[in-house]
Short mmCIF file of C-alpha atoms and ligand atoms in Angstrom, two decimals:
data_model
loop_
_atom_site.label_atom_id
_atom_site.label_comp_id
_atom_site.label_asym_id
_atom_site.label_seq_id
_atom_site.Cartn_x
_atom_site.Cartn_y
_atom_site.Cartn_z
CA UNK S 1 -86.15 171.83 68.87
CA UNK S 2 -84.47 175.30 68.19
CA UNK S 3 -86.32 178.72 69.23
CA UNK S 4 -86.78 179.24 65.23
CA UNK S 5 -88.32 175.84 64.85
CA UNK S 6 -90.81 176.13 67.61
CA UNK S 7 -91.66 180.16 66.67
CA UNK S 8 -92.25 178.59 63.27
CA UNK S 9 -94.74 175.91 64.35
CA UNK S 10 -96.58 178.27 66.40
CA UNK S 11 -96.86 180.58 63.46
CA UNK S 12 -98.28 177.71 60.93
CA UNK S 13 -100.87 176.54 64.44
CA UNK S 14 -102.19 179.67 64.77
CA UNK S 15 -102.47 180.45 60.98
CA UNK S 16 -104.29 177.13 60.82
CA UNK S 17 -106.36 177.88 64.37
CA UNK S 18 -107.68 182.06 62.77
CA UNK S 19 -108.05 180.42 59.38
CA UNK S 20 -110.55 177.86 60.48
CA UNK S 21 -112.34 180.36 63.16
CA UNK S 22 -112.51 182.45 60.01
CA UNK S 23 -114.46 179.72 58.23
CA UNK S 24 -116.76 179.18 61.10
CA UNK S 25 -117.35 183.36 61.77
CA UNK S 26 -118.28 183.17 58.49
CA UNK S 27 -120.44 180.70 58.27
CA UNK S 28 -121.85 181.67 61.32
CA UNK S 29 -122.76 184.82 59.78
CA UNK S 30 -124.30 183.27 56.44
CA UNK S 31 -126.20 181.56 58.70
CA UNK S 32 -127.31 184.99 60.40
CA UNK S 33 -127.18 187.03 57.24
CA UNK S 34 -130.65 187.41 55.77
CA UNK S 35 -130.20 186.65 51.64
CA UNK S 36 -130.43 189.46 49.54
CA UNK S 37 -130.02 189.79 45.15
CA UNK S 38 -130.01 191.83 42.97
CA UNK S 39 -131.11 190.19 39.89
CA UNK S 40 -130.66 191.62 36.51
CA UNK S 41 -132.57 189.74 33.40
CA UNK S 42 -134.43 190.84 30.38
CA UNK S 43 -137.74 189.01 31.31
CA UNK S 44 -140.45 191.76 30.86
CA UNK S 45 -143.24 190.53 28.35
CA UNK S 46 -146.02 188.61 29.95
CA UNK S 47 -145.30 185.02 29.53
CA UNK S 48 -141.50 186.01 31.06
CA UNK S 49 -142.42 188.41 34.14
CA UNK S 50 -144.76 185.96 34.87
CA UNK S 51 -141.97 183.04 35.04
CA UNK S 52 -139.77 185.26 37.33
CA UNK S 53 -142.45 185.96 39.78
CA UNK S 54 -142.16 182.20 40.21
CA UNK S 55 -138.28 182.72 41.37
CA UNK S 56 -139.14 185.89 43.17
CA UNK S 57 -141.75 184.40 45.38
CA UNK S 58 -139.49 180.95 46.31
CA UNK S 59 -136.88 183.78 46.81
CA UNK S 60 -139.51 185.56 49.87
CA UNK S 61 -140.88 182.52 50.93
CA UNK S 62 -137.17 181.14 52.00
CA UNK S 63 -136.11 184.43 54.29
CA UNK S 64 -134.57 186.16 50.91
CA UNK S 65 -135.05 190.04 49.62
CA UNK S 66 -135.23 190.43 46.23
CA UNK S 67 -134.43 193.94 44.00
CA UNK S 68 -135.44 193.19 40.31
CA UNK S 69 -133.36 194.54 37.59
CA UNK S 70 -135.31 193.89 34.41
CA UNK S 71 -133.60 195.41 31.16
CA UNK S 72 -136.27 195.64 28.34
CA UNK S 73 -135.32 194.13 24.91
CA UNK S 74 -135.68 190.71 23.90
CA UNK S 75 -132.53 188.39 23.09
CA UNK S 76 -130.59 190.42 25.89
CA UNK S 77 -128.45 192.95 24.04
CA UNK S 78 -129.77 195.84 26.49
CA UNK S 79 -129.22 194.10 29.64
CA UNK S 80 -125.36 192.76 28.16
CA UNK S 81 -124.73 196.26 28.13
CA UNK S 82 -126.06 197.02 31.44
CA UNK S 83 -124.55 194.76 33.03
CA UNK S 84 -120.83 195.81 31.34
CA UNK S 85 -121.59 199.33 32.30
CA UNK S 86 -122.31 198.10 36.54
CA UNK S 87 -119.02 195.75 36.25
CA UNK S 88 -117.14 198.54 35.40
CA UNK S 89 -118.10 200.85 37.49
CA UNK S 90 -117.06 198.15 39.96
CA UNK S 91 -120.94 197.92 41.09
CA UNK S 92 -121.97 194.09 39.92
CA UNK S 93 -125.19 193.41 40.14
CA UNK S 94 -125.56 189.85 42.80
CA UNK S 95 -126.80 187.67 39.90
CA UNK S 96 -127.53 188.07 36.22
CA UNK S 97 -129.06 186.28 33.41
CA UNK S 98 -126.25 185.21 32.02
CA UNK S 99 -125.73 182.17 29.37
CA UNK S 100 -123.23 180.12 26.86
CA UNK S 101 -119.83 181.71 26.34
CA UNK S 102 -120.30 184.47 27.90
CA UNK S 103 -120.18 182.85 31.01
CA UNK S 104 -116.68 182.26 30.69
CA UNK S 105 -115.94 185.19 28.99
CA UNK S 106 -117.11 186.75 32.57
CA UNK S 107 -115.10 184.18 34.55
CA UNK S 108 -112.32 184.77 32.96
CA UNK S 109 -112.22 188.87 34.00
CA UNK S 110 -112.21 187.02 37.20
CA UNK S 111 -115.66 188.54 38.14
CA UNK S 112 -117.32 185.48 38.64
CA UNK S 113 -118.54 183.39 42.25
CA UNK S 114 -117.98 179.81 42.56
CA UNK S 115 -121.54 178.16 43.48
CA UNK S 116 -119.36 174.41 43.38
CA UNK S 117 -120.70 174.11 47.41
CA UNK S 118 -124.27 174.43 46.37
CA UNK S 119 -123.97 172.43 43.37
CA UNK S 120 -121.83 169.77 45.32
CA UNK S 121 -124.47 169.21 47.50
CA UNK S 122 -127.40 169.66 45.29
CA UNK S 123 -125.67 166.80 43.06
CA UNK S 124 -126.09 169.07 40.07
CA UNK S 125 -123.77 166.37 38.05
CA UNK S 126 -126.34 163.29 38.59
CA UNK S 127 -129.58 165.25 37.38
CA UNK S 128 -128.25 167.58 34.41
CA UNK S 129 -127.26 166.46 31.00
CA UNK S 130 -123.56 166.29 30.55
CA UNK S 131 -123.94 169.36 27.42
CA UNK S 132 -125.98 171.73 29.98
CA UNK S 133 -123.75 171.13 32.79
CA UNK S 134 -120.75 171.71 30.50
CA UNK S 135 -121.88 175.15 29.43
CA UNK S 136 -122.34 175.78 33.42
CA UNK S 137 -118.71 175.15 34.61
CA UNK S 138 -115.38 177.42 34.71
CA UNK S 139 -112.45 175.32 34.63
CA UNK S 140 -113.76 172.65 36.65
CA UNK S 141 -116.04 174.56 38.89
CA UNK S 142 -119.56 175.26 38.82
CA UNK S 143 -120.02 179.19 37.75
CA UNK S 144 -123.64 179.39 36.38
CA UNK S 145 -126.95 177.75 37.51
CA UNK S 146 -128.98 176.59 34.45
CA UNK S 147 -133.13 177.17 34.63
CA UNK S 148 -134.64 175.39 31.27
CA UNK S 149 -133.92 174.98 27.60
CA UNK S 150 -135.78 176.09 25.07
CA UNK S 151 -135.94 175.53 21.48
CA UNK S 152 -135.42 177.73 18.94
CA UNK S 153 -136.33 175.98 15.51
CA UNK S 154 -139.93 176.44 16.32
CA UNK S 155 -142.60 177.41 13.84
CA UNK S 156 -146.04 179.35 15.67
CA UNK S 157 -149.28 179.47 13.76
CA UNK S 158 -152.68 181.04 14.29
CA UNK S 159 -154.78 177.06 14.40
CA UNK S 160 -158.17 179.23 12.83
CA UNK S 161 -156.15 181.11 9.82
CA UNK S 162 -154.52 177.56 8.99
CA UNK S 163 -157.82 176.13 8.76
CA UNK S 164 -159.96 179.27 6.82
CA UNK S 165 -157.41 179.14 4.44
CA UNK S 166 -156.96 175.14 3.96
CA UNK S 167 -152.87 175.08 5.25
CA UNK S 168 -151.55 172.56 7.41
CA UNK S 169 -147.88 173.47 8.97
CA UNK S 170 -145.28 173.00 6.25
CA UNK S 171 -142.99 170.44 6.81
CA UNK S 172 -140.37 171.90 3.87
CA UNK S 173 -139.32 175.77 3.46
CA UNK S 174 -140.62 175.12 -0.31
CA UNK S 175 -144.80 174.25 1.37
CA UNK S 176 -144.15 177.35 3.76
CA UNK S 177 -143.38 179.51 0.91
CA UNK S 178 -146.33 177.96 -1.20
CA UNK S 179 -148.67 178.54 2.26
CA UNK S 180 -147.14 181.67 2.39
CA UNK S 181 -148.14 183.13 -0.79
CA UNK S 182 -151.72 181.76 -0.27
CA UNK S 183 -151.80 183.66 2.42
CA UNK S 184 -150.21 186.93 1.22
CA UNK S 185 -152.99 186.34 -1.29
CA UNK S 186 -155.88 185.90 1.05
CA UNK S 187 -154.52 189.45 2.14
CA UNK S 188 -153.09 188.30 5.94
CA UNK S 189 -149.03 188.85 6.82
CA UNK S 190 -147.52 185.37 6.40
CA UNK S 191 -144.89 186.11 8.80
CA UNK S 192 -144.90 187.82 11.60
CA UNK S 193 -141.65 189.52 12.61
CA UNK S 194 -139.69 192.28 15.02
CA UNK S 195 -136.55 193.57 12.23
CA UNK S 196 -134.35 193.25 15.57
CA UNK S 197 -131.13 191.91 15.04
CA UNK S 198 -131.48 189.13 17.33
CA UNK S 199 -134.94 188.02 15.75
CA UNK S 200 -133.14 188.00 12.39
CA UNK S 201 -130.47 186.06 13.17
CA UNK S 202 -132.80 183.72 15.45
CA UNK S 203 -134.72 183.58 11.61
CA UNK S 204 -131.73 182.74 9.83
CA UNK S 205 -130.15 180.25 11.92
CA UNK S 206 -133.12 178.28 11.38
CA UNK S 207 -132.76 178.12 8.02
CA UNK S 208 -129.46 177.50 7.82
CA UNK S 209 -130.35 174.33 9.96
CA UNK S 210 -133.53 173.39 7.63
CA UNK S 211 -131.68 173.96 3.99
CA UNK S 212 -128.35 173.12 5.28
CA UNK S 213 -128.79 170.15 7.84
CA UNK S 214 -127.16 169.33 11.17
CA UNK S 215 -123.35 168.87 9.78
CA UNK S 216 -123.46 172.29 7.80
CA UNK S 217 -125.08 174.42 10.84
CA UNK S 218 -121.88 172.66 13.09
CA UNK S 219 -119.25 173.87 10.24
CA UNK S 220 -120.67 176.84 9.29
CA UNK S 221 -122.17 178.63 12.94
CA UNK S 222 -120.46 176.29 15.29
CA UNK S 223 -116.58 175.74 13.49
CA UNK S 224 -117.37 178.97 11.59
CA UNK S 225 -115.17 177.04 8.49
CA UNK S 226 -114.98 179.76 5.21
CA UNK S 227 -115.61 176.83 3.12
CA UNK S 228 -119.44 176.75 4.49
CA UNK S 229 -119.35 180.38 5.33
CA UNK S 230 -119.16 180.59 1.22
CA UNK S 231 -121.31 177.82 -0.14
CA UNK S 232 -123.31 177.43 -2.27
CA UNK S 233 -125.92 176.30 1.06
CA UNK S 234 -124.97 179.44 2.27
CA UNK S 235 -126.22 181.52 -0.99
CA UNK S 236 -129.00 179.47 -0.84
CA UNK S 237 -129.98 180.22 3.24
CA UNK S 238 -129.69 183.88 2.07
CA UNK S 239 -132.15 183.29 -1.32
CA UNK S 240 -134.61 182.10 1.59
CA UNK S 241 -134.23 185.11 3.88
CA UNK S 242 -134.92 187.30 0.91
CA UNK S 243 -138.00 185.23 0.19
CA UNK S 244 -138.97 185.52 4.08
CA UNK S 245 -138.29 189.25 3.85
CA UNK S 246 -140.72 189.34 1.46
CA UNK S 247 -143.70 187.87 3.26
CA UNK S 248 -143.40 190.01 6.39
CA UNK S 249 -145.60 193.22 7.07
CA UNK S 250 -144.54 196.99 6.29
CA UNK S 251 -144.49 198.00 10.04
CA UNK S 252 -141.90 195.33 11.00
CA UNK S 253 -138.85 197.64 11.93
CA UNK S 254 -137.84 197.14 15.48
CA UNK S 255 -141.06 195.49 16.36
CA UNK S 256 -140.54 193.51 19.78
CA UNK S 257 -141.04 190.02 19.64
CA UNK S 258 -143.87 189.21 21.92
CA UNK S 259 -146.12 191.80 19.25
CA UNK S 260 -145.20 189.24 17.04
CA UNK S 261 -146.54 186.96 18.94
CA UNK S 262 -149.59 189.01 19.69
CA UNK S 263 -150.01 188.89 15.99
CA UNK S 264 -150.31 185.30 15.40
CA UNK S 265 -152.83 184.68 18.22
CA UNK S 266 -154.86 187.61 16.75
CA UNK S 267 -155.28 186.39 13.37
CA UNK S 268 -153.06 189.32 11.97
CA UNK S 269 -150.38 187.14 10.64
CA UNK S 270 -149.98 183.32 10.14
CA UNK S 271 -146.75 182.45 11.40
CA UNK S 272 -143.99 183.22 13.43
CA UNK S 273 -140.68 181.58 13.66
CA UNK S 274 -139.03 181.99 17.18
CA UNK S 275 -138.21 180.08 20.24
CA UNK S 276 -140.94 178.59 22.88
CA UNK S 277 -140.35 181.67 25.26
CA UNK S 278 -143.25 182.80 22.29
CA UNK S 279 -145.35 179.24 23.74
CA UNK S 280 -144.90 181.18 27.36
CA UNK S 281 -146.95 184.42 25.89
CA UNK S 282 -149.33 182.24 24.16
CA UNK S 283 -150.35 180.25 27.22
CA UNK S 284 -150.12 183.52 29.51
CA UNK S 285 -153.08 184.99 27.47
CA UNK S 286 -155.13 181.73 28.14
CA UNK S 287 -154.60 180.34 24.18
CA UNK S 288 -154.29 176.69 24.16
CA UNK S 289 -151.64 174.31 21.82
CA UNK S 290 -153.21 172.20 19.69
CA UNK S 291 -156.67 174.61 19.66
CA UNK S 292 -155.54 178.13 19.15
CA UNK S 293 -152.21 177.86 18.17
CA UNK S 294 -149.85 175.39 16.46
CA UNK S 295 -146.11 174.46 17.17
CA UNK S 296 -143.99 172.37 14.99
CA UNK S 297 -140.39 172.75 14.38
CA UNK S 298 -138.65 174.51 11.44
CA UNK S 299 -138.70 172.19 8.53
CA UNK S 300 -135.45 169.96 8.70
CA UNK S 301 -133.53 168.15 10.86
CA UNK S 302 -132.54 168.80 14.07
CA UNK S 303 -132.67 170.68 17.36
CA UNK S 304 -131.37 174.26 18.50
CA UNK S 305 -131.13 174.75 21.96
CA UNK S 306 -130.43 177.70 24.26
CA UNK S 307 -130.37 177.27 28.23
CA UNK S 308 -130.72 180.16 30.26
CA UNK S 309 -129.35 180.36 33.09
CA UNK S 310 -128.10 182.72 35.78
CA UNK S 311 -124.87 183.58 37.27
CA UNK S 312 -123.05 184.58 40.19
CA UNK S 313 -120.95 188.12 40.61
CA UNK S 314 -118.08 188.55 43.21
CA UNK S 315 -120.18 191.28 45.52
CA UNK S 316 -118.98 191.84 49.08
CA UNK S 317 -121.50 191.02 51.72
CA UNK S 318 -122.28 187.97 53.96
CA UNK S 319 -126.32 188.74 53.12
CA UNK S 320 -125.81 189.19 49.30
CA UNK S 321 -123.51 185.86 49.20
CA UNK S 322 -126.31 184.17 51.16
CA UNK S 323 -128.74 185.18 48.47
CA UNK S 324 -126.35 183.99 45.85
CA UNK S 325 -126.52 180.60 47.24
CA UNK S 326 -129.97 180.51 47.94
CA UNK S 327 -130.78 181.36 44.50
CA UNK S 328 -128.42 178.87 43.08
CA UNK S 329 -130.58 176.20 44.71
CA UNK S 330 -133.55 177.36 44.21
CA UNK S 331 -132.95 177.48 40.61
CA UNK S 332 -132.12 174.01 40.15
CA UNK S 333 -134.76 173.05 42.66
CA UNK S 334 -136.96 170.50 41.40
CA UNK S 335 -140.50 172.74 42.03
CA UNK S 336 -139.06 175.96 40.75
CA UNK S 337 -137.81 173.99 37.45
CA UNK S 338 -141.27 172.54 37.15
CA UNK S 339 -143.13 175.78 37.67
CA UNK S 340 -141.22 178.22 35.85
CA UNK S 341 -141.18 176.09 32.94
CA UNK S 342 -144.68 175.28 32.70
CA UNK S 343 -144.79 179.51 32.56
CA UNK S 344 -141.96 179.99 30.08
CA UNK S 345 -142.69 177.85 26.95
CA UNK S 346 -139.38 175.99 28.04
CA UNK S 347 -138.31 172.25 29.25
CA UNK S 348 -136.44 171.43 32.83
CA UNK S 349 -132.64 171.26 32.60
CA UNK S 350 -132.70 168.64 34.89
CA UNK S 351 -133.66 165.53 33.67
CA UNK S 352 -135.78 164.02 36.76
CA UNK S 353 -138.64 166.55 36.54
CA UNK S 354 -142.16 164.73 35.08
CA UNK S 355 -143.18 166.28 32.18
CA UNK S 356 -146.76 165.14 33.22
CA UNK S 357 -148.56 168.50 33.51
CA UNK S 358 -146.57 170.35 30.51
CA UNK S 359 -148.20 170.20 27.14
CA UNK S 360 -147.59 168.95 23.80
CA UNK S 361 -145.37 171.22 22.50
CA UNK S 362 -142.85 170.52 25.33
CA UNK S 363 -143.29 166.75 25.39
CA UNK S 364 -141.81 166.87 21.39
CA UNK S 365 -139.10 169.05 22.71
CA UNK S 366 -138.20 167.04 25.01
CA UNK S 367 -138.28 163.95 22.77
CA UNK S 368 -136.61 165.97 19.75
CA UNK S 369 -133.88 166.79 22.36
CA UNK S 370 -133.29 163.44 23.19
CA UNK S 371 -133.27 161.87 19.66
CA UNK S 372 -131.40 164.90 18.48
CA UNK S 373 -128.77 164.46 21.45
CA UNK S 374 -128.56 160.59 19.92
CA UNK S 375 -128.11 161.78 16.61
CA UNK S 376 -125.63 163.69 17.01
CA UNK S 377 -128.21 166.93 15.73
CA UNK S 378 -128.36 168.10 19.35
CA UNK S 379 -126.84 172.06 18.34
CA UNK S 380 -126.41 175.28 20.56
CA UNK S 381 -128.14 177.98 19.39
CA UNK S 382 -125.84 180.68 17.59
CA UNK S 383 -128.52 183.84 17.34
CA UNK S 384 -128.78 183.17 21.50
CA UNK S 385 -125.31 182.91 22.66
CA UNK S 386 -124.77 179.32 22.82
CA UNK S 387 -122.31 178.87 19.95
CA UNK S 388 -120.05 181.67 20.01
CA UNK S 389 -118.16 184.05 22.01
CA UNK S 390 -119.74 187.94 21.50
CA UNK S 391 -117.45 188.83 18.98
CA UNK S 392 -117.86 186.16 16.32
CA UNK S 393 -122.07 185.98 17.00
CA UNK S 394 -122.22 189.69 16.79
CA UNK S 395 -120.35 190.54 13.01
CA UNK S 396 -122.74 186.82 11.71
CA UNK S 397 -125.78 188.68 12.69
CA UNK S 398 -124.22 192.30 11.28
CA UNK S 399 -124.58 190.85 8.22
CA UNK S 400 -127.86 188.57 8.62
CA UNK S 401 -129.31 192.41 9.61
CA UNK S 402 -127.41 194.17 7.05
CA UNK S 403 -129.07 191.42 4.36
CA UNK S 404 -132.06 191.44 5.40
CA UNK S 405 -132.58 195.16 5.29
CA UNK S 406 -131.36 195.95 2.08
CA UNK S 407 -131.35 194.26 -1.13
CA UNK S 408 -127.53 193.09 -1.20
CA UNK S 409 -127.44 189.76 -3.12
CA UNK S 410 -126.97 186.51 -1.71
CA UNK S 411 -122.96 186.32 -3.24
CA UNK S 412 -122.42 189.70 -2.02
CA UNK S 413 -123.66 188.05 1.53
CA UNK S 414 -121.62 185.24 1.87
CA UNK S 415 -118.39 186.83 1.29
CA UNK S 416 -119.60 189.12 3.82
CA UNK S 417 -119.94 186.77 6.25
CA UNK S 418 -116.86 185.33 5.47
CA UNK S 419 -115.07 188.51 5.49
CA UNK S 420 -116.78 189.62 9.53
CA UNK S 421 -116.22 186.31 10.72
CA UNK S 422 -112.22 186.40 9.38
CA UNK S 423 -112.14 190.19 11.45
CA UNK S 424 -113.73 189.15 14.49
CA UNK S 425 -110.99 186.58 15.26
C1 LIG E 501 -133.66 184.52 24.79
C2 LIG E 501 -133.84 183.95 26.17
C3 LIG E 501 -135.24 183.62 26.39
C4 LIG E 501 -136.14 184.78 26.06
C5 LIG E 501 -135.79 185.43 24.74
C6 LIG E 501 -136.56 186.68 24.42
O1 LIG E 501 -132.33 184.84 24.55
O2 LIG E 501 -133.06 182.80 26.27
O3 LIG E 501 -135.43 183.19 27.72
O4 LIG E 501 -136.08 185.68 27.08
O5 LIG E 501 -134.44 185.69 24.67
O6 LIG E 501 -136.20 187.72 25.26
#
């Protein structure tokens, strides 16, 4: 062997001998590091901070420190923006509520941790659904840890006002306008609504499911095609928002969604249509399904679903990547998935949790789900960033909001839409 040759092999030995003591310093110090997060989410009504105590407390009980960062504002608009304004300043929070697209939007800034390791030996591919684990991986690897999934074509009614004014839960949009104006008559809001972008477009996209059915909601909010943008379905989801507009109270500007809520269990309004994070405020103030309230889903065929779910930020730090992976597994623990979701109006992402001591409601989402996901009706949620990439949700629900709060006509809409969705490409 020359002198080179030798020098050479020494070179690649010890590259190969500091890479692995490397790997085993720093494991050693995982092992050391105590697990700290800093989590940001948008869980601050009741039924929510009361789910993410669950995570916080697994979080302490396992060794880890935990520094909330809640961002007020339903659908997660405010925290999105907090959370653009910390990556930029090169400050990323350790994990964030983070879900659909924009997962991979974030991954591919190259911001992103890989949590494969924890999901490799958690087995996260044998107990989730093929479509939730999809919406969890970057190019192969696992970048986002899902917690539930809720539905969003949910209709909530007050059980008592139902029965004092002889209306069972309309299984057509035509029976909930007819309850509707019995109700308006009877002098109670029909619907109760927050004029917030996000709860108008989680309104519409309901409706666009109900009058439309499963193939139109794929073409027109999933393969945004101009042809549905512009139909004559279309015109006719924006007739209904103008009728919903109309049975909603004065006061409804910018009203957050949980007073909604509060509205319906008081006997103030009716109805509301939202997802079952509404079931979680229901069941935090002590109401029970079935007894105080009603659920059934928005009439039509179908299921929306949104997963939340949480992911990872590249942050320097053997204790903050500790409490990355600790978090990971917690989340897709069996117990927390069980607990949190008995809080949070939502179902388990995985699919080996019992559903034994979750009520009603969730035992038809769960069944929906899985006849849906047979069906071929199983559909990601548009108005909560399952569908689309930020650019292409944000100008639909411009003009969902812009309809809704004027009196533009239903043709003038639909070219609208046609016309943001074209620009946003
Ligand atoms: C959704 C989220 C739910 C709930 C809701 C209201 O986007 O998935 O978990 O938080 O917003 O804030």
């Amino acid at each position: 062997m020359e002198g080179s040759d030798i020098w050479e092999e020494l070179k690649m030995k010890y590259t190969a001998f500091a890479a692995v003591s490397a790997v085993a310093l720093s494991v050693a110090g995982m092992a050391q590091a105590e697990p700290q997060a800093e989590v940001l989410h948008w869980w601050t009504s009741g039924g929510e901070a009361k789910s993410v105590a669950v995570l916080q407390e697994e979080f302490a009980e396992n060794g880890g420190t935990w520094t909330d960062m809640p961002v007020a504002g339903g659908g997660g608009d405010a925290a999105m923006t907090a959370l653009r304004a910390r990556v930029l300043a090169g400050n990323a929070p350790t994990a964030v509520q983070l879900k659909g697209p924009a997962i991979q939007e974030w991954y591919e800034e190259g911001v992103l941790a890989d949590i494969s390791s924890v999901a490799e030996a958690q087995g996260w591919a044998d107990v989730l659904p093929a479509s939730i684990a999809n919406h969890m991986k970057c190019e192969g690897t696992w970048c986002a840890a899902p917690v539930n999934v809720h539905r969003v074509d949910w209709i909530w009614a007050n059980a008592e006002v139902l029965e004092a004014n002889g209306i069972e839960m309309p299984t057509t949009w035509e029976e909930f306008n007819a309850a509707a104006e019995t109700l308006q008559a009877a002098g109670i809001t029909p619907l109760a609504h927050g004029g917030q972008a996000w709860q108008d477009a989680t309104v519409f996209e309901t409706v666009v499911l109900g009058l439309g059915g499963p193939e139109f909601f794929q073409s027109a909010l999933v393969d945004l095609d101009t042809e549905a943008l512009t139909s004559d379905t279309m015109k006719a989801v924006f007739d209904q928002m103008r009728t919903l507009r109309g049975y909603v109270d004065d006061n409804f500007s910018g009203r957050d969604w949980n007073l909604a809520t509060a509205m319906v269990m008081n006997g103030e309004a009716a109805f509301q249509i939202m997802g079952d994070w509404a079931k979680g405020e229901f069941l935090a103030a002590g109401k029970v399904p079935g007894e105080d309230f009603l659920c059934a889903s928005t009439p039509g065929d179908g299921f929306l679903y949104n997963v939340d779910s949480f992911a990872m930020f590249e942050v320097d730090g053997d204790d903050k990547r500790a409490g990355q992976e600790l978090l990971a597994e917690l989340i897709v623990g069996q117990n927390f998935q069980k607990v949190f979701n008995l809080n949070k109006g939502s179902i388990p992402a995985r699919t080996d949790v019992s559903l034994d001591e979750f009520d009603s409601c969730a035992v038809t989402s769960s069944e929906d789900m899985a006849a849906s996901s047979e069906s071929g009706s199983l559909l990601p949620s548009y108005a909560h960033g399952m569908a689309l990439r930020g650019a292409q949700a944000g100008a639909i629900t411009d003009v969902v909001t812009a309809h809704f709060n004027s009196d533009m006509s239903s043709d003038e809409a639909v070219q609208m839409l046609a016309d943001a969705v074209a620009n946003s490409m």
